Amino acid sequence: MAGQQLDTSTNQQSAVAIGSQAQTATTVSDILLEQLSAWGVDRIFGVAGDTFLDLLGKLKNHGNIKFYSTKNEIAAAFMASAHAKLTGQVAVCMATSGPGVAQLFSGLGDAYLDKAPVLAITGQVETKDLGLDRKQYVDQQALASPFAGYSSLVTTPDRLPEQMDKALRTAVTQGTVAHLSIPKDLFPQAAATAVIPPSPYLTTPRIPADEVINGAVALMEEATNPVIIAGGGIADAANFVIDLADKWKAAITVSMMAKGRISQAHPAVLGGYGQGGSQAAHDAIRKADVCLLLGATYWPERFMPTGKTIIQVDETPANIGAGHPVSYGIVGSLQDVLPRLIMGIAPRPDSLWTQDIRQMKLAWESQIAGERDSAEKSITPGFLFGRLQQMVPDDTVIAVDTGDHTLWFDRVYARMHRLLISGTWRSLGFALPAANAAALADPANPVIVITGDGGMAMAQAELLTSVRYQLPVKVIVMNNGCFAMEKNRMEAEGMTPSEVDLTNPDFARLAEACGAKGIRVVKPSHLVSSLQSALAHPGPAVVDVVVENRPLPHTELY
């Protein structure tokens, strides 16, 4: 109880301090900016719009928050989603009424489905025009319903802090999109209330009881062929995953989100699972009798186990058993749960299963080594990612777009990295805006974009955003002249490919026209020097790599 009283006192002191600041904040625009600042927000991504010009005017001289302008609202939403995923902090994006808000929500689908905390603020028509056939009016709350955990229309200036508090609380505690519509005429109106700071209790972790841990340990002790399936939730607990695998003698398979956070050099790590995964991982999952699912929500049904004991650990209760069977669930932080499982499980000697894991790994590494070196007259996807991983430092932020290149990256690239991806929404054009957000978060380090020609064509205007803010993003375009995933799938199913070929510009020349460095590569012998030149360039750069459209070797995964 004493600890709770101390926290409450601290919160009250914060409220007094924030309230004193708010005495000079006399309008809705002022209150909005001060409340965002109190919650730690220091940037807003968006496109300028007529409905919130008053706010933009206040932002110009605001000391704590900067507005970053994108070329379209979808990119602003992608940037907010990426910022939230990368930092774990609530991110903010803005759009104007009508088509602005419609485009914003197209991008917010990514944050909503990947559970990233984002606050979307949209300008609305004047209050006198709500519900009428006026220019750019649309029911924004109806539009938001599939994409937001909370959406509300602000109608009274003095209630804005309460609505913002509810929106921010919802975004942070539920890992979702929250949305506020603010009519144009409200922004300059006087507001007399103080802002509401964040509560210190919002992110209190759940600590499962000892008997819950012991129940999982009892099931784990029954395993003869244990497998750990690790997801993005292991980012801050990767060492514990390795320690548990060593003691339990388990194989480790990883989702794409976990692949860069756990070293593939460890003898138990068999690579990814799913469409771009490894044969070793799929074989291990097929042979397993007990699977321990750690911080993972990715569950591609045709590659995953049936009729096995599945134990799931996740800090979000809604993720337990979501879309797949579970024999036992633990809600809690992996940093808390994994050490307790390690303490509880009895150490095991090497076994036939240990030998099997090593043999599967050796066979897979031999196959991938051949793919990384496979390039004679033309550049192959495996060759591209094999060479790239030789020159990119560990823990580089890599933003990967959606397409055939995603599968090849997942299959071949083996360095440690921090990944940004449109995991469930899977939108083309995500990677470049996401990389821009990552570069703003850490301007000293380069950020790599992996995209296809289809995704680059959709997002290429955002290269101008990279140039405007001089962001050191390095864009690698895997240019095969088509929507390869669709083309290969049609051919695999005996169809004649139709409308899958692309009409592309020279992306290198386009980059130069935008003010970035541009390099086009056709020959394998020129690839390494071209990548080195782009990585050494201090500003944004595009490497347009002409590659073979080579389907994944295990075509049954399509």
XYZ file of C-alpha atoms in Angstrom:
558
model
C 0.000 0.000 0.000
C 2.881 2.353 0.761
C 4.176 1.936 -2.760
C 0.759 2.790 -4.190
C 0.549 5.937 -2.034
C 3.976 7.039 -3.289
C 2.941 6.537 -6.910
C -0.298 8.451 -6.363
C 1.583 11.332 -4.763
C 3.996 11.453 -7.693
C 1.085 11.499 -10.103
C -0.588 14.339 -8.218
C 2.618 16.373 -8.284
C 2.855 15.805 -12.041
C -0.734 16.940 -12.485
C -0.038 20.162 -10.569
C 3.058 20.856 -12.683
C 1.233 20.176 -15.935
C -1.751 22.211 -14.770
C 0.443 25.227 -14.116
C 1.853 24.964 -17.624
C -1.670 24.787 -19.041
C -2.625 28.206 -17.694
C -1.005 29.759 -20.757
C -2.621 27.168 -23.070
C -5.871 28.899 -23.878
C -7.119 27.143 -27.009
C -7.923 23.637 -28.134
C -4.745 23.614 -30.220
C -2.652 24.618 -27.194
C -4.265 22.030 -24.918
C -3.825 19.297 -27.516
C -0.116 19.993 -27.947
C 0.563 20.310 -24.209
C -1.216 17.034 -23.466
C 0.716 15.214 -26.187
C 3.944 16.666 -24.787
C 3.001 15.504 -21.281
C 2.653 11.970 -22.648
C 6.122 12.088 -24.190
C 5.089 12.719 -27.797
C 7.709 14.761 -29.658
C 6.633 14.326 -33.286
C 3.520 14.209 -35.428
C 3.451 12.670 -38.897
C 0.948 14.008 -41.389
C -0.075 16.062 -44.385
C -1.097 19.692 -43.906
C -4.839 20.228 -44.207
C -7.311 23.065 -44.147
C -9.161 21.783 -41.092
C -6.225 22.106 -38.667
C -4.285 25.132 -39.890
C -4.586 26.715 -36.440
C -2.752 23.743 -34.932
C -0.015 23.906 -37.580
C 0.481 27.577 -36.747
C 0.983 26.716 -33.071
C 3.310 23.829 -33.934
C 5.658 26.133 -35.820
C 6.882 27.652 -32.562
C 6.341 24.688 -30.252
C 9.529 23.701 -28.463
C 8.778 20.028 -27.819
C 6.805 18.705 -30.792
C 7.745 18.791 -34.471
C 5.463 18.102 -37.428
C 6.957 15.867 -40.144
C 5.264 16.267 -43.493
C 4.767 13.270 -45.779
C 3.603 13.111 -49.380
C 0.388 11.270 -48.564
C -1.598 10.320 -45.497
C -1.006 6.569 -45.879
C 2.709 7.194 -45.409
C 2.038 9.309 -42.310
C 0.120 6.416 -40.767
C 2.876 3.963 -41.706
C 5.452 6.256 -40.087
C 3.436 6.445 -36.881
C 2.971 2.670 -36.836
C 6.685 2.080 -37.422
C 7.688 4.577 -34.726
C 5.402 2.839 -32.224
C 6.697 -0.619 -33.167
C 10.327 0.426 -32.948
C 10.199 2.463 -29.737
C 7.212 0.977 -27.911
C 5.936 4.524 -27.369
C 2.642 5.971 -28.509
C 2.953 7.678 -31.905
C 0.749 10.345 -33.486
C -0.383 11.035 -37.039
C -2.752 13.622 -38.509
C -4.924 14.113 -41.552
C -7.613 16.460 -42.732
C -11.261 15.668 -43.453
C -12.690 13.649 -46.354
C -10.088 11.887 -48.504
C -7.332 12.749 -46.021
C -8.851 10.730 -43.211
C -9.826 7.950 -45.635
C -6.218 7.542 -46.769
C -4.938 7.756 -43.193
C -7.044 4.796 -42.132
C -5.771 2.730 -45.026
C -2.340 3.029 -43.425
C -3.606 2.675 -39.862
C -4.736 -0.860 -40.660
C -1.095 -1.801 -40.139
C -0.899 -0.371 -36.621
C -4.295 -1.792 -35.671
C -3.565 -5.366 -36.753
C 0.023 -5.354 -35.461
C -1.095 -3.896 -32.114
C 1.015 -0.736 -32.261
C -0.082 2.169 -29.992
C -1.012 5.032 -32.319
C -3.174 8.108 -31.827
C -4.746 9.454 -35.026
C -6.033 13.037 -34.906
C -8.166 14.125 -37.822
C -9.658 17.459 -38.714
C -13.411 17.449 -39.360
C -15.762 19.908 -41.038
C -17.121 22.720 -38.881
C -19.616 21.710 -36.192
C -22.474 23.454 -37.969
C -21.904 21.185 -41.008
C -21.723 17.834 -39.203
C -24.109 15.285 -40.696
C -24.888 17.425 -43.737
C -24.001 17.173 -47.411
C -21.026 19.470 -47.135
C -17.611 19.407 -48.787
C -15.388 16.612 -47.422
C -17.854 15.501 -44.757
C -17.856 11.824 -43.865
C -18.831 10.090 -40.651
C -15.277 9.572 -39.425
C -16.305 7.390 -36.500
C -18.017 4.960 -38.874
C -14.942 5.039 -41.114
C -12.703 4.326 -38.130
C -14.683 1.370 -36.781
C -12.621 -1.424 -38.433
C -9.312 0.303 -37.695
C -9.464 1.754 -34.188
C -10.035 0.487 -30.668
C -11.453 3.897 -29.741
C -12.866 6.726 -31.857
C -14.617 9.869 -30.692
C -15.743 13.249 -31.978
C -14.697 16.269 -29.925
C -17.602 18.714 -29.605
C -16.772 20.729 -26.460
C -13.368 22.373 -25.963
C -13.284 21.901 -22.181
C -13.732 18.101 -22.481
C -10.798 17.653 -24.866
C -8.288 16.630 -22.133
C -10.613 13.856 -20.943
C -11.177 12.559 -24.469
C -7.448 12.710 -25.203
C -6.706 10.897 -21.951
C -9.129 8.127 -22.835
C -7.722 7.864 -26.356
C -4.100 7.744 -25.174
C -4.905 5.266 -22.396
C -6.642 2.996 -24.876
C -3.756 3.125 -27.344
C -1.122 2.420 -24.681
C -2.880 -0.242 -22.621
C -4.480 -2.152 -25.489
C -1.751 -1.699 -28.090
C -4.178 -0.289 -30.624
C -5.194 2.715 -32.690
C -7.161 5.463 -30.965
C -8.791 8.250 -32.967
C -10.092 11.741 -32.287
C -12.015 13.880 -34.786
C -11.828 17.616 -34.119
C -14.010 20.027 -36.106
C -12.186 22.865 -37.811
C -13.869 25.612 -35.802
C -12.868 24.058 -32.448
C -9.070 24.350 -32.810
C -8.902 28.120 -32.132
C -11.628 28.102 -29.468
C -10.781 28.902 -25.846
C -10.357 25.977 -23.435
C -10.075 26.506 -19.688
C -9.183 22.990 -18.474
C -5.733 21.585 -17.618
C -4.141 18.696 -19.469
C -4.139 15.214 -17.946
C -0.724 13.501 -17.622
C -0.243 9.741 -17.983
C -0.867 7.508 -14.995
C 2.129 5.556 -13.656
C -0.008 2.405 -13.512
C -0.684 2.062 -17.224
C 2.097 -0.423 -17.996
C 2.229 -2.420 -14.753
C 3.328 -5.958 -15.749
C 1.359 -9.095 -14.868
C 3.216 -11.558 -12.635
C 1.827 -15.115 -12.907
C 1.595 -17.200 -9.714
C 4.084 -19.983 -8.984
C 1.451 -22.676 -9.503
C 0.847 -21.369 -13.042
C 4.570 -21.662 -13.823
C 4.705 -25.122 -12.229
C 1.827 -26.296 -14.419
C 3.774 -25.404 -17.549
C 6.958 -27.032 -16.208
C 5.065 -30.296 -15.601
C 3.967 -30.391 -19.256
C 7.447 -29.477 -20.459
C 8.966 -32.353 -18.473
C 6.870 -34.804 -20.532
C 8.500 -33.763 -23.821
C 10.904 -35.977 -25.730
C 11.099 -33.763 -28.846
C 10.605 -30.201 -27.526
C 10.471 -27.188 -29.838
C 10.440 -23.501 -28.930
C 8.508 -21.280 -31.349
C 9.731 -17.720 -30.746
C 8.035 -14.536 -31.925
C 8.703 -10.820 -31.776
C 7.865 -10.739 -28.079
C 11.255 -12.288 -27.247
C 13.123 -9.127 -28.318
C 14.202 -8.276 -24.744
C 14.473 -11.879 -23.575
C 16.488 -13.614 -26.301
C 19.228 -14.765 -23.911
C 16.644 -16.479 -21.739
C 15.285 -18.319 -24.787
C 18.761 -19.683 -25.533
C 19.332 -20.673 -21.897
C 16.007 -22.516 -21.800
C 16.717 -24.343 -25.057
C 20.137 -25.426 -23.750
C 18.694 -26.817 -20.532
C 15.546 -28.357 -22.085
C 17.432 -29.586 -25.191
C 14.865 -27.966 -27.452
C 15.010 -26.857 -31.063
C 14.250 -23.180 -31.697
C 12.215 -21.934 -34.640
C 11.481 -18.254 -35.097
C 8.917 -16.012 -36.709
C 10.241 -13.331 -39.028
C 9.876 -10.773 -36.219
C 12.107 -12.841 -33.915
C 14.697 -13.875 -36.479
C 16.869 -10.813 -36.115
C 16.750 -10.824 -32.320
C 18.150 -14.310 -31.750
C 21.434 -15.526 -33.214
C 21.152 -18.139 -35.932
C 24.691 -19.268 -35.087
C 23.378 -21.196 -32.082
C 23.170 -24.952 -32.873
C 19.535 -25.180 -31.740
C 18.255 -22.316 -33.945
C 16.781 -23.806 -37.112
C 15.524 -20.668 -38.838
C 12.093 -19.327 -39.631
C 8.777 -21.058 -40.041
C 6.020 -20.311 -42.519
C 6.091 -19.575 -46.223
C 9.608 -18.132 -46.233
C 10.896 -20.411 -43.506
C 13.438 -23.205 -43.445
C 12.931 -26.871 -44.143
C 14.729 -27.596 -40.861
C 12.193 -25.556 -38.861
C 9.259 -27.226 -40.575
C 10.736 -30.692 -39.979
C 11.338 -29.933 -36.307
C 7.780 -28.668 -35.795
C 6.410 -31.759 -37.540
C 8.442 -34.095 -35.279
C 7.804 -32.173 -32.042
C 5.603 -33.502 -29.247
C 5.617 -30.342 -27.077
C 5.791 -26.820 -28.531
C 6.461 -23.782 -26.360
C 5.134 -20.645 -28.066
C 6.915 -17.510 -26.779
C 5.678 -14.026 -27.669
C 4.450 -15.193 -31.074
C 1.131 -14.543 -32.784
C 2.141 -15.694 -36.284
C 0.449 -19.050 -36.914
C 0.432 -20.136 -40.601
C -1.905 -23.108 -40.333
C -0.506 -25.379 -43.030
C 2.977 -25.323 -41.523
C 2.018 -25.611 -37.865
C 1.507 -28.596 -35.540
C -1.733 -30.412 -34.864
C -2.387 -32.941 -32.131
C 0.557 -31.744 -30.014
C 0.917 -30.179 -26.580
C 1.159 -26.418 -27.123
C 2.123 -24.108 -24.256
C 1.867 -20.372 -24.936
C 3.427 -17.480 -23.023
C 2.428 -13.910 -23.890
C 2.058 -10.652 -21.977
C -1.210 -9.896 -23.793
C -4.097 -12.126 -22.633
C -5.948 -11.816 -25.959
C -3.019 -13.445 -27.768
C -3.314 -16.723 -25.862
C -4.974 -19.217 -28.195
C -5.819 -16.571 -30.791
C -6.361 -18.507 -34.009
C -4.676 -21.721 -32.887
C -5.043 -24.482 -30.263
C -3.402 -24.134 -26.846
C -2.998 -26.781 -24.172
C -1.770 -24.352 -21.512
C -1.367 -20.579 -21.340
C 0.664 -18.158 -19.220
C 0.002 -14.422 -19.255
C 3.107 -12.521 -18.270
C 6.312 -10.840 -19.292
C 8.862 -13.166 -20.870
C 11.578 -11.445 -18.820
C 9.755 -12.706 -15.715
C 8.397 -16.054 -16.932
C 11.419 -17.488 -18.760
C 13.872 -17.362 -15.821
C 11.261 -19.140 -13.698
C 10.768 -21.848 -16.334
C 14.541 -22.262 -16.562
C 14.765 -22.679 -12.787
C 11.881 -25.157 -12.761
C 12.889 -27.449 -15.627
C 15.294 -30.283 -14.880
C 18.514 -30.279 -16.941
C 18.648 -32.900 -19.694
C 21.526 -34.737 -21.331
C 22.010 -34.827 -25.087
C 19.719 -37.324 -26.793
C 18.694 -38.651 -30.197
C 16.585 -35.493 -30.520
C 19.669 -33.341 -29.970
C 21.444 -35.201 -32.760
C 18.423 -34.829 -35.021
C 18.365 -31.061 -34.436
C 22.032 -30.772 -35.433
C 21.554 -32.853 -38.573
C 18.541 -30.798 -39.681
C 20.490 -27.577 -39.139
C 23.553 -28.805 -41.084
C 21.407 -29.886 -44.046
C 19.629 -26.534 -44.137
C 22.823 -24.484 -43.855
C 24.343 -26.444 -46.735
C 21.319 -25.696 -48.939
C 21.265 -21.977 -48.088
C 25.007 -21.607 -48.660
C 24.468 -22.773 -52.235
C 21.640 -20.280 -52.777
C 23.742 -17.388 -51.433
C 26.458 -18.103 -53.986
C 24.131 -18.894 -56.891
C 24.658 -16.162 -59.497
C 26.353 -16.454 -62.872
C 25.029 -14.152 -65.581
C 22.246 -12.592 -63.512
C 21.616 -11.679 -59.877
C 19.442 -14.088 -57.894
C 17.497 -13.158 -54.733
C 19.640 -15.482 -52.622
C 22.829 -13.926 -53.976
C 21.552 -10.408 -53.253
C 20.724 -11.097 -49.604
C 23.831 -13.204 -49.107
C 26.043 -10.321 -50.202
C 24.021 -7.697 -48.341
C 24.388 -9.483 -45.020
C 28.166 -9.429 -45.413
C 28.296 -5.645 -45.192
C 25.389 -4.545 -42.981
C 26.280 -4.209 -39.265
C 24.368 -6.172 -36.641
C 21.325 -4.454 -35.114
C 20.752 -2.282 -38.178
C 17.085 -1.357 -38.576
C 15.773 -3.102 -41.682
C 12.341 -2.182 -43.026
C 10.983 -4.934 -45.264
C 8.103 -4.381 -47.655
C 5.519 -6.980 -48.684
C 6.193 -9.257 -51.632
C 8.341 -12.109 -52.902
C 11.451 -10.353 -51.579
C 9.980 -10.755 -48.062
C 10.135 -14.547 -48.378
C 13.665 -14.497 -49.759
C 14.855 -12.154 -47.017
C 13.294 -14.388 -44.369
C 14.842 -17.469 -45.971
C 18.394 -16.218 -46.570
C 19.320 -13.212 -44.403
C 20.947 -14.391 -41.157
C 22.464 -11.367 -39.407
C 21.104 -9.838 -36.210
C 18.816 -6.901 -36.993
C 15.854 -4.857 -35.836
C 12.949 -5.456 -38.186
C 10.051 -3.275 -39.291
C 7.395 -5.065 -41.317
C 3.688 -4.871 -42.048
C 3.061 -8.146 -40.291
C -0.683 -8.732 -40.595
C -1.997 -5.892 -42.781
C 0.802 -6.691 -45.257
C 0.558 -3.520 -47.250
C 2.753 -2.729 -50.211
C 4.581 0.561 -49.745
C 5.094 0.203 -45.981
C 8.877 -0.097 -45.876
C 10.087 3.310 -47.105
C 7.854 5.392 -44.792
C 8.719 3.008 -41.942
C 12.420 3.507 -42.632
C 11.959 7.287 -42.635
C 10.400 7.036 -39.172
C 13.255 4.833 -37.958
C 15.849 7.268 -39.306
C 14.159 10.153 -37.509
C 14.231 8.152 -34.278
C 17.979 7.488 -34.637
C 19.515 9.817 -37.260
C 23.093 8.674 -36.592
C 22.584 5.202 -38.025
C 21.592 4.151 -41.547
C 18.357 2.287 -42.103
C 17.946 -0.340 -44.808
C 14.815 -0.677 -46.933
C 14.144 -3.993 -48.649
C 11.404 -3.591 -51.227
C 10.237 -4.915 -54.550
C 9.600 -2.905 -57.682
C 5.859 -3.017 -56.980
C 6.233 -1.664 -53.452
C 8.751 0.969 -54.542
C 6.423 2.234 -57.261
C 3.694 2.712 -54.639
C 5.913 4.488 -52.092
C 8.436 6.291 -54.299
C 7.059 9.755 -53.471
C 8.254 9.210 -49.896
C 11.831 9.307 -51.169
C 11.206 13.053 -51.312
C 10.442 12.902 -47.581
C 13.805 11.166 -47.070
C 15.505 13.933 -49.050
C 13.582 16.751 -47.338
C 14.785 15.673 -43.885
C 18.122 14.239 -45.145
C 17.448 10.813 -43.705
C 20.196 8.233 -44.358
C 17.869 5.511 -45.654
C 19.329 3.003 -48.119
C 16.675 1.513 -50.398
C 17.396 -1.866 -52.001
C 14.883 -2.499 -54.788
C 14.580 -6.149 -55.821
C 13.486 -5.436 -59.378
C 12.124 -8.498 -61.197
C 9.612 -6.673 -63.392
C 6.503 -8.275 -61.938
C 4.400 -9.038 -58.918
C 6.444 -12.207 -58.474
C 4.478 -13.796 -55.652
C 1.256 -13.618 -57.663
C 2.933 -14.647 -60.911
C 4.658 -17.653 -59.359
C 1.522 -18.749 -57.562
C -0.513 -18.593 -60.775
C 2.084 -20.649 -62.621
C 2.309 -23.174 -59.761
C -1.466 -23.666 -59.966
C -1.426 -24.129 -63.741
C -2.829 -20.710 -64.623
C -1.509 -18.387 -67.295
C -0.181 -15.296 -65.492
C -2.187 -12.189 -66.320
C -1.768 -8.542 -65.293
C 1.206 -9.335 -63.051
C 3.963 -7.704 -65.107
C 4.989 -4.171 -64.129
C 5.843 -1.028 -66.063
C 8.768 0.379 -64.099
C 10.865 3.527 -64.327
C 14.617 3.450 -63.873
C 14.507 3.712 -60.076
C 18.107 4.910 -59.902
C 17.458 7.849 -62.250
C 14.230 8.577 -60.389
C 16.202 8.713 -57.142
C 18.648 11.192 -58.673
C 15.755 13.360 -59.844
C 14.498 13.427 -56.239
C 17.884 14.485 -54.895
C 19.015 11.089 -53.619
C 21.886 8.913 -54.806
C 20.825 6.348 -57.420
C 22.618 3.191 -58.595
C 21.346 0.558 -61.023
C 22.880 -2.931 -60.908
C 22.462 -5.685 -63.489
C 25.627 -7.822 -63.268
C 26.504 -9.962 -60.213
C 30.083 -8.690 -60.364
C 28.885 -5.109 -59.757
C 26.604 -5.854 -56.806
C 29.040 -5.614 -53.892
C 30.636 -2.337 -54.990
C 27.190 -0.825 -55.630
C 25.916 -1.780 -52.184
C 29.101 -0.448 -50.590
C 28.737 2.860 -52.435
C 25.138 3.275 -51.280
C 25.923 2.387 -47.673
C 28.838 4.848 -47.608
C 26.696 7.717 -48.944
C 25.715 10.091 -46.093
C 22.181 10.757 -47.359
C 19.360 8.718 -48.891
C 20.315 6.276 -51.641
C 18.514 3.806 -53.927
C 20.083 0.662 -55.389
C 17.906 -0.655 -58.233
C 18.929 -4.335 -58.412
C 17.716 -6.235 -61.475
C 17.139 -9.812 -60.286
C 15.823 -13.062 -61.681
C 12.262 -13.944 -60.831
C 13.262 -17.169 -59.140
C 10.528 -18.967 -57.151
C 11.441 -20.342 -53.747
C 13.040 -23.782 -54.202
C 10.330 -25.481 -52.137
C 7.456 -24.377 -54.353
C 4.935 -26.369 -52.342
C 5.110 -23.541 -49.792
C 3.257 -21.283 -52.199
